[in-house]
Structure formats: structure tokens, C-alpha cells
Amino acid sequence: MDIVIELLIAKKDKLTSRLNVINDKLNSLGYDQVGVINNTSAILDPVQAKELNLSGKSIQNQALEVLKQANRFLHKSEIADIIKPFNKDRSEKQLDQRLAVELGKAKKKDILTSVKYSKSNQSYVWGSVKWIDENKNIKQEHMYIAKKKESQESIKF
């Protein structure tokens, strides 16, 4: 291969890697690809939410259907918010724990994968293994929406 081509490919890879870091940082700060603050309250639009029939299904299958319908990586809390009405016999804490176990089982079966997008232990999103490219990055069309950080008010004494 020509040395110029090799140098250009190396430069392209370096720039792509840097761009991914910048996108991750923007997402962790609550900005989407066009610079608008994200709102995670609308995980699925009302039509999509009505199409989901999760009654009588296991928590793992409920989570998989929610992810499939959303067609993007979701935070565990986003999944829990959608499946909560179908699991009224469990407290929020019980549902959260059970969901974590079931997502882990699906990951071990290579159905799902988790992606850590910042340093926080809570900064994981879940999605299909098919939504990851060959460089282990999330494909743009399946990108998660970063949670909007709650602003902390300063208390004056």
C-alpha cells in the first residue's frame, strides 16, 4: 500500500477516535447531535408505547421488547419506567434489581450489550449487540440519549 494512503488512514482513525470522545462528552453533558438539551421523558412516543403488549411476559422479554421498539440504546432506568406498569407486584427497588439481573443474563447470551459512556458507575446504556460497529462504538442511528443532569442549587448561609 502507498505510504500516503497508510498515513491518511492512520490520520482518519485518529480523528474518528477523537470525534467519538467529543460526542461522548457532549452526550454526557446532556446535548444531542444538534446541540439541543435532551429530554428523556419521551422514551417512546405514545403510539409506540400503546403498541407494546408486555402483560404476562418475563422481565427480560419486556426489556427486550422495549429496546426493540425504541430502536436505540436505553438507560436501565428508562426501561424500568416503561415496564413498571406491567410489574405492579414489585417495588421500584425490586424491579430495578430484577431488571439488572435479567439484562445481565441477556448480555451473557450475547443478545444485549452494555456501553459505559462516562466515568460514573451509573453511566451504562443497554442495547442490541447488532447496534455496535466493528470498532465497538454505538452506531449513530442507535445512539442513546444522555440523561439531563440535575443542576445543584447552592445553599447560602
Tab-separated table of C-alpha atoms in Angstrom:
chain	number	residue	atom	x	y	z
A	1	MET	CA	0.000	0.000	0.000
A	2	ASP	CA	1.212	3.512	-0.766
A	3	ILE	CA	2.711	5.319	2.255
A	4	VAL	CA	0.445	8.344	1.667
A	5	ILE	CA	-2.645	6.128	1.881
A	6	GLU	CA	-1.368	4.500	5.088
A	7	LEU	CA	-0.722	7.917	6.636
A	8	LEU	CA	-4.164	9.173	5.642
A	9	ILE	CA	-5.856	6.053	7.063
A	10	ALA	CA	-3.947	6.475	10.342
A	11	LYS	CA	-4.947	10.147	10.499
A	12	LYS	CA	-8.587	9.251	9.746
A	13	ASP	CA	-8.624	6.645	12.545
A	14	LYS	CA	-7.157	9.152	14.990
A	15	LEU	CA	-9.732	11.810	14.060
A	16	THR	CA	-12.607	9.307	14.258
A	17	SER	CA	-11.480	8.269	17.722
A	18	ARG	CA	-11.260	11.894	18.856
A	19	LEU	CA	-14.712	12.643	17.406
A	20	ASN	CA	-16.182	9.712	19.363
A	21	VAL	CA	-14.648	11.101	22.577
A	22	ILE	CA	-16.135	14.535	21.861
A	23	ASN	CA	-19.579	13.052	21.080
A	24	ASP	CA	-19.488	11.024	24.299
A	25	LYS	CA	-18.618	14.131	26.295
A	26	LEU	CA	-21.413	16.136	24.653
A	27	ASN	CA	-23.886	13.324	25.346
A	28	SER	CA	-22.788	13.054	28.981
A	29	LEU	CA	-23.420	16.801	29.337
A	30	GLY	CA	-26.982	16.396	28.067
A	31	TYR	CA	-26.594	17.532	24.467
A	32	ASP	CA	-27.657	15.530	21.440
A	33	GLN	CA	-26.048	15.650	17.991
A	34	VAL	CA	-27.586	19.020	17.101
A	35	GLY	CA	-26.766	20.683	20.411
A	36	VAL	CA	-30.227	20.654	21.965
A	37	ILE	CA	-30.661	19.576	25.553
A	38	ASN	CA	-32.213	16.132	25.637
A	39	ASN	CA	-35.442	15.256	27.354
A	40	THR	CA	-35.611	11.626	28.463
A	41	SER	CA	-39.277	11.837	29.417
A	42	ALA	CA	-40.287	10.813	25.907
A	43	ILE	CA	-38.537	7.448	25.601
A	44	LEU	CA	-41.202	6.127	23.274
A	45	ASP	CA	-43.843	8.211	21.625
A	46	PRO	CA	-47.437	7.469	22.686
A	47	VAL	CA	-48.132	5.366	19.583
A	48	GLN	CA	-45.101	3.170	20.233
A	49	ALA	CA	-45.988	2.803	23.913
A	50	LYS	CA	-49.522	1.641	23.059
A	51	GLU	CA	-48.160	-0.951	20.612
A	52	LEU	CA	-46.233	-2.690	23.384
A	53	ASN	CA	-48.105	-5.558	24.965
A	54	LEU	CA	-45.888	-6.604	27.851
A	55	SER	CA	-48.507	-8.286	30.040
A	56	GLY	CA	-47.639	-11.814	31.116
A	57	LYS	CA	-44.097	-11.677	29.729
A	58	SER	CA	-40.896	-12.143	31.683
A	59	ILE	CA	-38.956	-9.051	32.706
A	60	GLN	CA	-36.194	-9.998	30.282
A	61	ASN	CA	-38.657	-10.251	27.375
A	62	GLN	CA	-40.285	-6.989	28.435
A	63	ALA	CA	-36.889	-5.254	28.395
A	64	LEU	CA	-36.014	-6.751	25.013
A	65	GLU	CA	-39.296	-5.578	23.502
A	66	VAL	CA	-38.833	-2.071	24.898
A	67	LEU	CA	-35.328	-1.882	23.410
A	68	LYS	CA	-36.542	-3.224	20.083
A	69	GLN	CA	-39.366	-0.678	19.955
A	70	ALA	CA	-37.115	2.236	20.966
A	71	ASN	CA	-34.508	1.121	18.403
A	72	ARG	CA	-31.717	2.744	20.389
A	73	PHE	CA	-29.618	2.202	23.481
A	74	LEU	CA	-31.513	2.942	26.704
A	75	HIS	CA	-30.562	3.507	30.307
A	76	LYS	CA	-31.787	0.830	32.693
A	77	SER	CA	-33.988	3.444	34.381
A	78	GLU	CA	-35.670	4.248	31.052
A	79	ILE	CA	-36.501	0.562	30.560
A	80	ALA	CA	-37.744	0.304	34.151
A	81	ASP	CA	-40.037	3.320	33.702
A	82	ILE	CA	-41.748	1.657	30.741
A	83	ILE	CA	-42.140	-1.817	32.239
A	84	LYS	CA	-43.152	-0.587	35.715
A	85	PRO	CA	-46.925	-0.630	34.976
A	86	PHE	CA	-46.647	-4.297	33.971
A	87	ASN	CA	-44.882	-5.249	37.218
A	88	LYS	CA	-47.075	-3.693	39.890
A	89	ASP	CA	-46.422	-6.592	42.262
A	90	ARG	CA	-42.792	-5.430	42.679
A	91	SER	CA	-41.499	-2.326	44.396
A	92	GLU	CA	-39.325	0.029	42.354
A	93	LYS	CA	-36.228	-1.319	44.113
A	94	GLN	CA	-37.232	-4.941	43.460
A	95	LEU	CA	-37.947	-4.180	39.809
A	96	ASP	CA	-34.629	-2.364	39.428
A	97	GLN	CA	-32.715	-5.297	40.930
A	98	ARG	CA	-34.574	-7.902	38.862
A	99	LEU	CA	-34.112	-5.860	35.688
A	100	ALA	CA	-30.366	-5.617	36.345
A	101	VAL	CA	-30.170	-9.409	36.705
A	102	GLU	CA	-32.214	-10.030	33.554
A	103	LEU	CA	-30.195	-7.557	31.483
A	104	GLY	CA	-27.032	-9.298	32.685
A	105	LYS	CA	-28.436	-12.683	31.634
A	106	ALA	CA	-29.265	-11.337	28.165
A	107	LYS	CA	-25.728	-9.955	27.942
A	108	LYS	CA	-24.254	-13.372	28.778
A	109	LYS	CA	-26.379	-14.858	25.965
A	110	ASP	CA	-24.900	-12.236	23.575
A	111	ILE	CA	-28.345	-10.767	22.929
A	112	LEU	CA	-27.595	-7.426	24.574
A	113	THR	CA	-24.522	-5.403	25.355
A	114	SER	CA	-23.858	-2.534	27.716
A	115	VAL	CA	-21.784	0.520	26.933
A	116	LYS	CA	-20.181	2.744	29.549
A	117	TYR	CA	-20.166	6.341	28.332
A	118	SER	CA	-18.557	8.197	31.241
A	119	LYS	CA	-16.618	7.602	34.447
A	120	SER	CA	-19.673	7.225	36.666
A	121	ASN	CA	-20.666	3.716	37.756
A	122	GLN	CA	-24.228	4.557	36.678
A	123	SER	CA	-23.234	5.565	33.147
A	124	TYR	CA	-24.261	2.460	31.236
A	125	VAL	CA	-26.720	2.087	28.418
A	126	TRP	CA	-28.145	-1.165	27.105
A	127	GLY	CA	-28.857	-2.234	23.556
A	128	SER	CA	-28.586	-4.912	20.906
A	129	VAL	CA	-25.166	-6.295	20.006
A	130	LYS	CA	-26.163	-5.546	16.390
A	131	TRP	CA	-26.156	-1.816	17.184
A	132	ILE	CA	-22.364	-1.783	17.693
A	133	ASP	CA	-19.942	-1.259	14.817
A	134	GLU	CA	-16.697	-3.136	14.198
A	135	ASN	CA	-14.809	-0.582	16.353
A	136	LYS	CA	-17.084	-1.331	19.351
A	137	ASN	CA	-18.801	2.067	19.020
A	138	ILE	CA	-22.546	2.628	19.011
A	139	LYS	CA	-23.912	3.101	15.506
A	140	GLN	CA	-25.239	6.636	15.144
A	141	GLU	CA	-28.795	5.548	14.332
A	142	HIS	CA	-28.983	3.672	17.671
A	143	MET	CA	-27.320	6.329	19.854
A	144	TYR	CA	-28.624	6.733	23.387
A	145	ILE	CA	-29.912	9.991	24.795
A	146	ALA	CA	-27.790	11.231	27.664
A	147	LYS	CA	-29.607	11.892	30.896
A	148	LYS	CA	-30.011	15.540	31.675
A	149	LYS	CA	-28.014	16.342	34.785
A	150	GLU	CA	-29.959	17.860	37.610
A	151	SER	CA	-28.484	21.221	38.489
A	152	GLN	CA	-27.490	21.517	42.092
A	153	GLU	CA	-28.585	24.685	43.774
A	154	SER	CA	-26.074	26.305	46.045
A	155	ILE	CA	-27.211	26.971	49.573
A	156	LYS	CA	-26.122	30.249	51.051
A	157	PHE	CA	-25.507	30.523	54.786
